[in-house]
Amino acid sequence: MARIAVIGAGMGAMAAAARLAVAGHRVTVYERAGTHGGSVGRFERDGFAFDTGPGLLHLPAVYRDLFVKTGKEPLERCVGLTQVDPASRHVFADGTAVSLPNASRAGVVSALDEALGAGAGERWGAFLNRAREAWDRSRRPLLEEPLPEDVSPFSRDPYPAPRTGLLRRTAASLAQVGRRELGDVRLAALLDGYALAYGLDPAAAPPSAAVLPYMEQTFGTWYVRGGLRALADAVYERCLARRVEFVFGADVTRVVEKDGHAAGLELAGGRCVEADQVVAGAPVPALYRHGVVDPDGREGGAPRFASGVRTGRVVVCLALRGAREAGAVHRTVVHSSDPDGESAALAGGGRLCARPTVTVLRPDDEVSRPDGEHEAVTLTATVPASWEEPWDAAEAAEAFADRMVEAAGAAVPGLRERVLWRAVRTPADTFRETGMYEVPAPALAGAGGALLPAGNAARLPGLYLAGGWAHPGGGLAHAGMAGALVAGRIVEGAGFRGSR
């Protein structure tokens, strides 16, 4: 039985902790904040409650597997898990709207044909066929297996270009895929919206990002009753049931090295904790920047991490008077009327776009509101993480939030008149909580490897990485996969090749 110290109580770290405890190890988690969950946060005020991180779950099989492998009680007994149907409603710049059913390929094709005109569904379906090829080529090596030392094969993009005559036209980005292959600016906006939801600029994201809409439309979209924070609570409770210990308010200042091996942690104040293995769930760049790992360069510098990600999120929590109307859609994406301007801003143009793409979440959940005469609504937009004006400047953040609320009026009837109060969260809040302004994207092949995160085994023997900046990247499902990969490497050793 090994002593394992875990840095951070985020979802990937807790997933690893629970699996390691079941394997017989003695696991202690050290979290600098006062609670668990990491980016799966919760904001509560006056009887309203909002998820401040992800609001929907994709690939629930990842967490079903976690709960099966760590105890006899399945996921559905621990949280209320329901499919969101329609999975999403999309409002385009010209006012056209379409609702897409959950996990129904034929239903999506039919809905697009009806809303956007005959042939739109067929073009989207043909695109999804190509996206499925990319998924089949990359799913196992990029999600289910440890990242190999030689990652050069992943620099090639797995998305197959459509044949035009005798040749195949290869796109350079996901946005270019939309323009070339979908034949409708609204379908192109639909595709862009999936990239933006994962913190990617469509103009910079590789064509392999086509796996993101494929994943959602194939495996479905799910909501956890009480919000995604309830899932974080369930994983935490599972850790406690497996006798994982948690120490909150514990700021880790250094990974202790002894004889070329990770040997424990040093906490603020100088206290040292001995361990046989260390799992770091905190953002990899922040760990190296602040000298928690490799302060003297003995590992040869910081490992590779997804250098193509430079975006963050603005979240606006809206407390509304008035009941949620019958037939309201859980998720509406209001697409930008200026996608080129939005991409230019995300690319570091030194400004915020005037009209962002906004995701509007309206859960029909009594836990989120004080009573039936009120509603809790969350707005999210992807923004440049680095900006010429500090995100701490409240006036600029509030002005951007105003534009988000204006856009969200297309999804919520009478929105401005219903607002009781609002709370705005920016990349500055993300930085205070994680040490990073950016939100990590999932691992993707192509783009010369720019979207490949750090491997789960660090260069320092005995140190493993499980956060969103480690393989297989950001996202709630990916965090659960990272936990499984790290636990597999520790339990089975360097020969671990993933679960089948």
Coordinates of C-alpha atoms in Angstrom, one line a residue:
M1 CA 0.0 0.0 0.0
A2 CA 1.5 3.3 -1.2
R3 CA 1.1 6.7 0.3
I4 CA -0.3 9.0 -2.4
A5 CA -0.5 12.8 -2.1
V6 CA -2.9 14.6 -4.5
I7 CA -2.6 18.3 -5.2
G8 CA -6.0 19.8 -5.7
A9 CA -9.6 18.5 -5.4
G10 CA -10.7 19.1 -9.0
M11 CA -12.7 16.4 -10.9
G12 CA -9.7 14.7 -12.5
A13 CA -7.8 14.6 -9.2
M14 CA -10.8 13.2 -7.3
A15 CA -11.4 10.6 -10.0
A16 CA -7.8 9.5 -9.7
A17 CA -8.0 9.5 -5.9
A18 CA -11.1 7.3 -5.7
R19 CA -9.7 4.8 -8.1
L20 CA -6.4 4.7 -6.3
A21 CA -8.1 4.2 -2.9
V22 CA -10.1 1.3 -4.2
A23 CA -6.8 -0.2 -5.4
G24 CA -5.6 -0.2 -1.8
H25 CA -3.5 2.9 -1.6
R26 CA -3.7 5.5 1.2
V27 CA -4.7 8.7 -0.5
T28 CA -4.7 12.3 0.9
V29 CA -5.9 15.3 -1.1
Y30 CA -4.5 18.8 -0.4
E31 CA -6.7 21.6 -1.7
R32 CA -5.8 25.3 -1.2
A33 CA -9.5 26.4 -1.4
G34 CA -12.1 25.6 1.1
T35 CA -14.1 23.1 -1.0
H36 CA -13.8 20.5 -3.7
G37 CA -14.8 20.4 -7.4
G38 CA -12.2 22.8 -9.0
S39 CA -13.8 24.5 -12.0
V40 CA -17.1 22.8 -11.3
G41 CA -18.2 25.7 -9.0
R42 CA -21.4 27.0 -7.6
F43 CA -22.6 30.6 -7.0
E44 CA -25.6 31.0 -4.6
R45 CA -27.5 34.1 -3.5
D46 CA -31.0 34.9 -2.4
G47 CA -32.2 31.4 -3.1
F48 CA -30.8 31.3 -6.6
A49 CA -28.0 28.8 -7.6
F50 CA -25.8 28.8 -10.7
D51 CA -23.2 26.5 -12.1
T52 CA -20.1 28.7 -12.7
G53 CA -18.3 26.0 -14.7
P54 CA -19.7 23.5 -17.1
G55 CA -23.5 23.3 -17.1
L56 CA -24.1 20.1 -19.1
L57 CA -22.5 16.7 -19.2
H58 CA -21.4 14.8 -22.3
L59 CA -20.1 11.2 -22.4
P60 CA -21.7 10.3 -19.1
A61 CA -20.3 6.8 -19.6
V62 CA -17.0 8.2 -18.2
Y63 CA -18.6 8.8 -14.8
R64 CA -20.7 5.7 -14.9
D65 CA -17.5 3.8 -15.3
L66 CA -15.9 5.7 -12.3
F67 CA -18.8 4.8 -10.0
V68 CA -18.9 1.2 -11.1
K69 CA -15.2 0.8 -10.6
T70 CA -15.2 2.4 -7.2
G71 CA -18.3 0.9 -5.6
K72 CA -21.4 -1.0 -6.1
E73 CA -23.7 2.0 -6.2
P74 CA -24.1 3.3 -9.8
L75 CA -24.0 6.9 -10.9
E76 CA -27.8 7.2 -11.3
R77 CA -28.4 6.3 -7.7
C78 CA -26.1 9.2 -6.6
V79 CA -27.3 11.9 -8.9
G80 CA -30.4 12.6 -11.0
L81 CA -29.3 12.3 -14.6
T82 CA -31.7 13.4 -17.4
Q83 CA -31.3 13.8 -21.1
V84 CA -31.8 17.3 -22.4
D85 CA -34.3 17.4 -25.2
P86 CA -34.0 19.3 -27.4
A87 CA -30.2 19.2 -26.9
S88 CA -29.9 22.7 -28.1
R89 CA -31.7 25.6 -29.9
H90 CA -29.7 27.8 -32.2
V91 CA -30.6 31.4 -33.2
F92 CA -28.6 32.6 -36.1
A93 CA -27.8 36.2 -37.2
D94 CA -30.6 36.4 -39.7
G95 CA -33.2 35.4 -37.0
T96 CA -33.6 31.8 -38.2
A97 CA -33.8 29.3 -35.3
V98 CA -33.6 25.6 -35.1
S99 CA -34.0 23.1 -32.3
L100 CA -31.8 20.0 -32.5
P101 CA -33.1 16.8 -30.8
N102 CA -30.9 14.9 -28.4
A103 CA -28.8 12.0 -29.8
S104 CA -30.9 11.6 -33.0
R105 CA -29.0 11.8 -36.2
A106 CA -32.2 11.5 -38.3
G107 CA -33.9 14.0 -36.1
V108 CA -31.1 16.6 -36.6
V109 CA -31.1 16.1 -40.3
S110 CA -34.9 16.6 -40.5
A111 CA -34.8 19.7 -38.2
L112 CA -32.1 21.3 -40.3
D113 CA -33.9 20.7 -43.5
E114 CA -37.1 22.1 -42.1
A115 CA -35.5 25.2 -40.6
L116 CA -32.7 26.0 -43.1
G117 CA -34.1 24.5 -46.3
A118 CA -33.9 21.2 -48.2
G119 CA -30.4 19.8 -48.4
A120 CA -29.1 21.5 -45.2
G121 CA -29.6 18.3 -43.2
E122 CA -27.9 16.2 -45.9
R123 CA -24.8 18.4 -45.9
W124 CA -24.6 18.3 -42.1
G125 CA -25.0 14.6 -42.2
A126 CA -22.2 14.1 -44.7
F127 CA -20.0 16.3 -42.5
L128 CA -20.8 14.1 -39.5
N129 CA -19.8 11.1 -41.5
R130 CA -16.4 12.6 -42.0
A131 CA -16.3 13.6 -38.3
R132 CA -17.0 10.0 -37.4
E133 CA -13.9 8.9 -39.3
A134 CA -11.9 11.5 -37.3
W135 CA -13.4 10.2 -34.1
D136 CA -12.7 6.6 -34.9
R137 CA -9.1 7.4 -35.7
S138 CA -8.4 9.5 -32.7
R139 CA -10.8 8.3 -29.9
R140 CA -8.6 5.6 -28.4
P141 CA -5.1 7.2 -28.6
L142 CA -6.4 10.7 -27.6
L143 CA -8.9 9.7 -24.9
E144 CA -8.3 6.2 -23.6
E145 CA -4.5 5.6 -23.8
P146 CA -1.6 7.3 -22.2
L147 CA 0.1 9.9 -24.5
P148 CA 3.3 8.3 -25.9
E149 CA 6.7 9.9 -25.7
D150 CA 6.7 10.4 -29.5
V151 CA 3.6 12.5 -30.3
S152 CA 4.6 13.4 -33.8
P153 CA 1.9 11.2 -35.4
F154 CA -0.7 13.4 -33.7
S155 CA 0.5 16.4 -35.6
R156 CA -1.3 15.1 -38.6
D157 CA -5.0 15.9 -38.7
P158 CA -7.4 12.8 -38.8
Y159 CA -10.3 14.7 -40.4
P160 CA -10.8 13.4 -44.0
A161 CA -11.2 16.1 -46.6
P162 CA -14.2 15.6 -48.9
R163 CA -13.3 14.5 -52.4
T164 CA -13.8 17.2 -55.1
G165 CA -13.4 15.6 -58.5
L166 CA -10.2 13.5 -58.4
L167 CA -8.7 15.5 -55.5
R168 CA -9.3 16.0 -51.8
R169 CA -9.4 19.6 -50.6
T170 CA -7.7 19.9 -47.2
A171 CA -9.0 22.6 -44.9
A172 CA -6.6 24.5 -42.6
S173 CA -9.1 25.1 -39.8
L174 CA -12.6 24.1 -38.5
A175 CA -14.0 27.5 -39.7
Q176 CA -12.7 26.7 -43.2
V177 CA -14.4 23.3 -43.1
G178 CA -17.7 25.1 -42.4
R179 CA -17.2 27.5 -45.2
R180 CA -16.1 25.0 -47.8
E181 CA -18.2 21.9 -47.0
L182 CA -21.5 23.1 -45.4
G183 CA -22.8 25.5 -48.1
D184 CA -24.7 27.7 -45.7
V185 CA -23.4 30.5 -43.3
R186 CA -25.9 29.2 -40.7
L187 CA -24.5 25.7 -40.8
A188 CA -21.0 27.2 -40.6
A189 CA -22.1 29.2 -37.5
L190 CA -23.5 26.0 -36.0
L191 CA -20.2 24.3 -36.4
D192 CA -18.3 27.3 -35.1
G193 CA -20.5 27.3 -32.0
Y194 CA -19.3 23.8 -30.9
A195 CA -15.7 25.0 -31.1
L196 CA -16.5 28.1 -29.1
A197 CA -18.2 26.1 -26.4
Y198 CA -15.0 24.2 -25.8
G199 CA -12.9 27.4 -25.6
L200 CA -11.6 27.2 -29.2
D201 CA -11.4 29.9 -31.8
P202 CA -12.9 28.2 -34.9
A203 CA -10.5 30.1 -37.2
A204 CA -7.5 28.5 -35.3
A205 CA -9.0 25.1 -34.3
P206 CA -7.9 22.2 -36.5
P207 CA -10.4 20.4 -38.7
S208 CA -10.2 17.5 -36.1
A209 CA -12.3 19.6 -33.8
A210 CA -15.2 18.1 -35.9
V211 CA -15.2 15.4 -33.3
L212 CA -16.8 17.8 -30.8
P213 CA -20.2 18.1 -32.5
Y214 CA -20.0 14.4 -33.5
M215 CA -19.5 13.5 -29.8
E216 CA -22.4 15.6 -28.6
Q217 CA -24.8 14.6 -31.3
T218 CA -24.0 10.9 -31.1
F219 CA -23.7 10.3 -27.3
G220 CA -26.2 13.0 -26.1
T221 CA -26.4 15.9 -23.8
W222 CA -27.3 15.4 -20.1
Y223 CA -28.2 17.5 -17.1
V224 CA -27.6 16.7 -13.5
R225 CA -30.4 17.6 -11.2
G226 CA -29.2 20.3 -8.8
G227 CA -26.6 21.3 -11.4
L228 CA -23.2 19.9 -12.3
R229 CA -22.1 20.8 -8.8
A230 CA -24.2 17.9 -7.6
L231 CA -21.9 15.6 -9.7
A232 CA -18.8 17.1 -8.0
D233 CA -20.5 16.5 -4.6
A234 CA -21.2 12.8 -5.6
V235 CA -17.6 12.2 -6.6
Y236 CA -16.4 13.8 -3.4
E237 CA -18.7 11.6 -1.4
R238 CA -17.5 8.6 -3.3
C239 CA -13.9 9.5 -2.3
L240 CA -14.9 9.8 1.3
A241 CA -16.6 6.4 1.2
R242 CA -13.4 4.9 -0.1
R243 CA -11.5 6.6 2.8
V244 CA -9.7 9.3 0.8
E245 CA -8.7 12.0 3.2
F246 CA -9.1 15.7 2.3
V247 CA -7.1 18.6 3.7
F248 CA -8.7 22.0 2.7
G249 CA -7.0 25.3 3.0
A250 CA -3.7 23.6 2.3
D251 CA -1.5 25.6 -0.2
V252 CA 1.1 23.3 -1.8
T253 CA 4.3 25.3 -2.4
R254 CA 6.6 22.5 -3.7
V255 CA 6.8 18.9 -4.8
V256 CA 9.6 17.4 -2.7
E257 CA 12.2 15.5 -4.7
K258 CA 14.5 12.8 -3.2
D259 CA 17.0 10.8 -5.1
G260 CA 15.4 11.8 -8.4
H261 CA 11.9 10.8 -7.4
A262 CA 8.8 12.6 -6.1
A263 CA 8.8 12.1 -2.4
G264 CA 6.1 14.3 -1.0
L265 CA 4.8 17.9 -0.7
E266 CA 5.8 21.0 1.1
L267 CA 2.9 23.2 2.3
A268 CA 2.8 26.9 3.0
G269 CA 4.4 27.5 6.4
G270 CA 7.1 24.9 5.7
R271 CA 5.4 21.7 6.7
C272 CA 6.4 18.7 4.6
V273 CA 4.2 15.7 3.8
E274 CA 5.9 12.4 2.8
A275 CA 4.5 10.4 -0.1
D276 CA 5.5 7.5 -2.3
Q277 CA 3.7 9.0 -5.3
V278 CA 2.3 12.5 -6.1
V279 CA -0.7 13.3 -8.3
A280 CA -1.0 17.0 -9.4
G281 CA -4.5 18.1 -10.4
A282 CA -3.7 21.8 -10.6
P283 CA -3.0 23.5 -14.0
V284 CA 0.3 22.3 -15.3
P285 CA 1.6 25.7 -16.5
A286 CA 0.8 27.3 -13.1
L287 CA 2.6 24.5 -11.3
Y288 CA 5.8 25.2 -13.1
R289 CA 5.5 29.0 -13.2
H290 CA 5.1 29.1 -9.5
G291 CA 7.9 26.7 -8.8
V292 CA 5.7 24.0 -7.3
V293 CA 7.4 21.6 -9.7
D294 CA 11.0 21.7 -10.9
P295 CA 12.0 25.0 -9.4
D296 CA 15.7 24.4 -10.3
G297 CA 15.1 23.0 -13.8
R298 CA 16.2 19.4 -12.8
E299 CA 13.4 18.0 -15.0
G300 CA 14.6 20.0 -18.0
G301 CA 11.9 22.6 -17.9
A302 CA 8.1 22.6 -18.1
P303 CA 6.5 19.9 -20.2
R304 CA 4.5 20.5 -23.4
F305 CA 1.1 21.9 -22.8
A306 CA -1.7 23.0 -25.2
S307 CA 0.0 26.2 -26.5
G308 CA -2.9 26.9 -28.9
V309 CA -5.3 27.7 -26.1
R310 CA -5.6 31.4 -25.1
T311 CA -9.2 31.8 -24.3
G312 CA -11.2 32.2 -21.2
R313 CA -14.9 32.6 -20.3
V314 CA -17.2 35.3 -19.1
V315 CA -20.2 33.9 -17.1
V316 CA -23.2 36.1 -16.2
C317 CA -25.6 34.7 -13.6
L318 CA -29.0 36.2 -13.9
A319 CA -31.7 36.2 -11.2
L320 CA -35.0 36.7 -12.9
R321 CA -38.5 37.5 -11.7
G322 CA -41.3 35.6 -13.3
A323 CA -41.7 31.8 -14.0
R324 CA -39.9 29.9 -16.7
E325 CA -42.4 29.7 -19.6
A326 CA -43.8 26.4 -20.7
G327 CA -41.8 24.9 -23.5
A328 CA -38.6 26.9 -22.7
V329 CA -35.5 25.2 -24.1
H330 CA -32.7 24.3 -21.6
R331 CA -29.8 25.4 -23.9
T332 CA -30.0 28.1 -26.6
V333 CA -26.9 29.3 -28.5
V334 CA -27.4 32.8 -29.9
H335 CA -24.8 33.1 -32.7
S336 CA -22.7 36.1 -33.4
S337 CA -23.7 38.4 -36.3
D338 CA -19.9 39.1 -36.8
P339 CA -18.1 35.8 -36.6
D340 CA -15.0 37.3 -38.3
G341 CA -14.8 40.0 -35.6
E342 CA -15.3 37.4 -32.9
S343 CA -12.4 35.3 -34.3
A344 CA -10.2 38.4 -34.6
A345 CA -10.8 39.3 -31.0
L346 CA -10.0 35.7 -29.9
A347 CA -6.9 35.7 -31.9
G348 CA -5.6 38.6 -29.7
G349 CA -6.8 41.7 -31.6
G350 CA -6.6 43.8 -28.4
R351 CA -10.3 44.1 -28.0
L352 CA -13.5 42.3 -27.1
C353 CA -16.0 41.7 -29.9
A354 CA -19.1 43.8 -30.1
R355 CA -21.4 40.8 -30.6
P356 CA -20.2 37.6 -29.0
T357 CA -21.8 34.1 -29.4
V358 CA -23.7 33.5 -26.2
T359 CA -24.9 30.2 -24.7
V360 CA -28.0 30.6 -22.6
L361 CA -28.8 27.9 -20.0
R362 CA -32.3 27.8 -18.5
P363 CA -32.5 24.6 -16.4
D364 CA -36.0 23.6 -15.3
D365 CA -34.7 22.8 -11.8
E366 CA -36.4 23.8 -8.6
V367 CA -33.0 23.6 -6.8
S368 CA -31.8 26.6 -8.9
R369 CA -34.5 29.1 -7.8
P370 CA -36.2 30.3 -4.7
D371 CA -39.7 29.4 -5.9
G372 CA -41.8 28.8 -9.1
E373 CA -42.2 32.6 -9.6
H374 CA -38.5 33.1 -10.4
E375 CA -35.9 31.7 -12.7
A376 CA -32.1 31.3 -12.7
V377 CA -30.4 31.8 -16.1
T378 CA -26.7 31.5 -16.9
L379 CA -25.0 33.1 -19.9
T380 CA -21.6 32.1 -21.2
A381 CA -19.3 33.6 -23.8
T382 CA -15.7 32.6 -24.9
V383 CA -13.3 35.6 -24.8
P384 CA -9.6 36.3 -25.1
A385 CA -8.0 35.4 -21.9
S386 CA -5.3 38.1 -22.4
W387 CA -6.6 41.6 -23.1
E388 CA -5.2 45.1 -23.2
E389 CA -7.5 46.1 -20.4
P390 CA -7.3 44.1 -17.2
W391 CA -10.2 41.8 -16.6
D392 CA -10.3 43.2 -13.1
A393 CA -11.7 46.4 -14.6
A394 CA -15.3 46.1 -13.5
E395 CA -16.6 48.8 -15.9
A396 CA -15.3 47.0 -19.0
A397 CA -16.5 43.6 -17.8
E398 CA -20.0 45.0 -17.0
A399 CA -20.2 46.6 -20.5
F400 CA -19.4 43.2 -22.1
A401 CA -22.0 41.6 -19.9
D402 CA -24.5 44.1 -21.2
R403 CA -23.8 42.9 -24.7
M404 CA -24.3 39.3 -23.6
V405 CA -27.6 40.1 -22.0
E406 CA -28.7 41.9 -25.1
A407 CA -27.9 38.9 -27.2
A408 CA -29.6 36.5 -24.8
G409 CA -32.9 38.4 -25.3
A410 CA -33.3 36.2 -28.4
A411 CA -33.6 33.2 -26.0
V412 CA -35.5 34.6 -23.0
P413 CA -38.7 36.6 -23.6
G414 CA -38.7 40.0 -21.8
L415 CA -35.3 39.3 -20.4
R416 CA -34.2 42.9 -19.5
E417 CA -37.4 43.7 -17.6
R418 CA -37.2 40.4 -15.6
V419 CA -33.6 40.9 -14.2
L420 CA -33.6 41.3 -10.4
W421 CA -29.8 41.2 -10.2
R422 CA -26.8 39.7 -12.0
A423 CA -23.3 38.5 -11.1
V424 CA -20.5 38.7 -13.6
R425 CA -17.5 36.3 -13.6
T426 CA -14.5 36.9 -15.9
P427 CA -11.1 35.3 -16.6
A428 CA -9.8 37.3 -13.6
D429 CA -12.0 35.1 -11.3
T430 CA -10.6 32.0 -13.1
F431 CA -7.1 33.3 -12.4
R432 CA -7.8 33.8 -8.7
E433 CA -9.1 30.3 -8.4
T434 CA -6.7 28.3 -10.6
G435 CA -3.7 30.5 -11.4
M436 CA -4.7 30.6 -15.1
Y437 CA -6.8 33.1 -17.1
E438 CA -7.3 30.4 -19.8
V439 CA -9.7 27.5 -19.8
P440 CA -8.1 24.4 -21.2
A441 CA -9.5 22.8 -24.4
P442 CA -9.8 19.0 -25.0
A443 CA -6.8 17.3 -26.7
L444 CA -7.0 17.4 -30.5
A445 CA -4.8 16.0 -33.2
G446 CA -3.5 18.2 -36.0
A447 CA -2.4 21.8 -35.8
G448 CA 1.2 20.6 -35.6
G449 CA 0.4 19.2 -32.1
A450 CA -0.4 22.6 -30.6
L451 CA -3.5 21.2 -28.9
L452 CA -1.8 18.3 -27.2
P453 CA -1.6 18.7 -23.4
A454 CA 1.1 17.4 -21.1
G455 CA 1.4 13.6 -20.6
N456 CA 0.0 12.1 -17.4
A457 CA 3.5 10.9 -16.3
A458 CA 5.7 13.9 -15.6
R459 CA 9.5 13.8 -16.3
L460 CA 10.1 13.5 -12.5
P461 CA 9.5 9.8 -11.6
G462 CA 6.7 9.4 -9.2
L463 CA 4.8 12.6 -10.3
Y464 CA 1.6 12.3 -12.3
L465 CA -0.6 15.0 -13.9
A466 CA -4.4 14.8 -13.9
G467 CA -5.8 18.3 -14.4
G468 CA -7.3 19.9 -17.5
W469 CA -3.9 20.9 -18.8
A470 CA -2.8 17.3 -18.8
H471 CA -3.8 14.5 -21.1
P472 CA -6.6 14.2 -22.4
G473 CA -7.2 17.9 -21.9
G474 CA -10.0 20.1 -20.6
G475 CA -13.7 19.2 -20.2
L476 CA -15.7 17.4 -17.6
A477 CA -15.6 14.0 -19.4
H478 CA -11.9 14.4 -20.1
A479 CA -11.2 15.1 -16.4
G480 CA -12.8 11.7 -15.6
M481 CA -10.6 10.0 -18.3
A482 CA -7.5 11.7 -16.9
G483 CA -8.3 10.2 -13.5
A484 CA -8.6 6.8 -15.0
L485 CA -5.3 7.1 -16.9
V486 CA -3.3 8.4 -13.9
A487 CA -4.7 5.6 -11.7
G488 CA -3.8 3.0 -14.3
R489 CA -0.3 4.3 -14.6
I490 CA 0.3 4.1 -10.9
V491 CA -1.4 0.8 -10.3
E492 CA -0.1 -1.1 -13.4
G493 CA 3.1 0.8 -14.0
A494 CA 4.7 2.1 -17.2
G495 CA 3.2 -0.9 -19.1
F496 CA -0.3 0.4 -18.7
R497 CA -1.9 1.0 -22.1
G498 CA -5.4 2.1 -21.2
S499 CA -8.7 0.4 -20.7
R500 CA -10.6 -1.3 -23.5

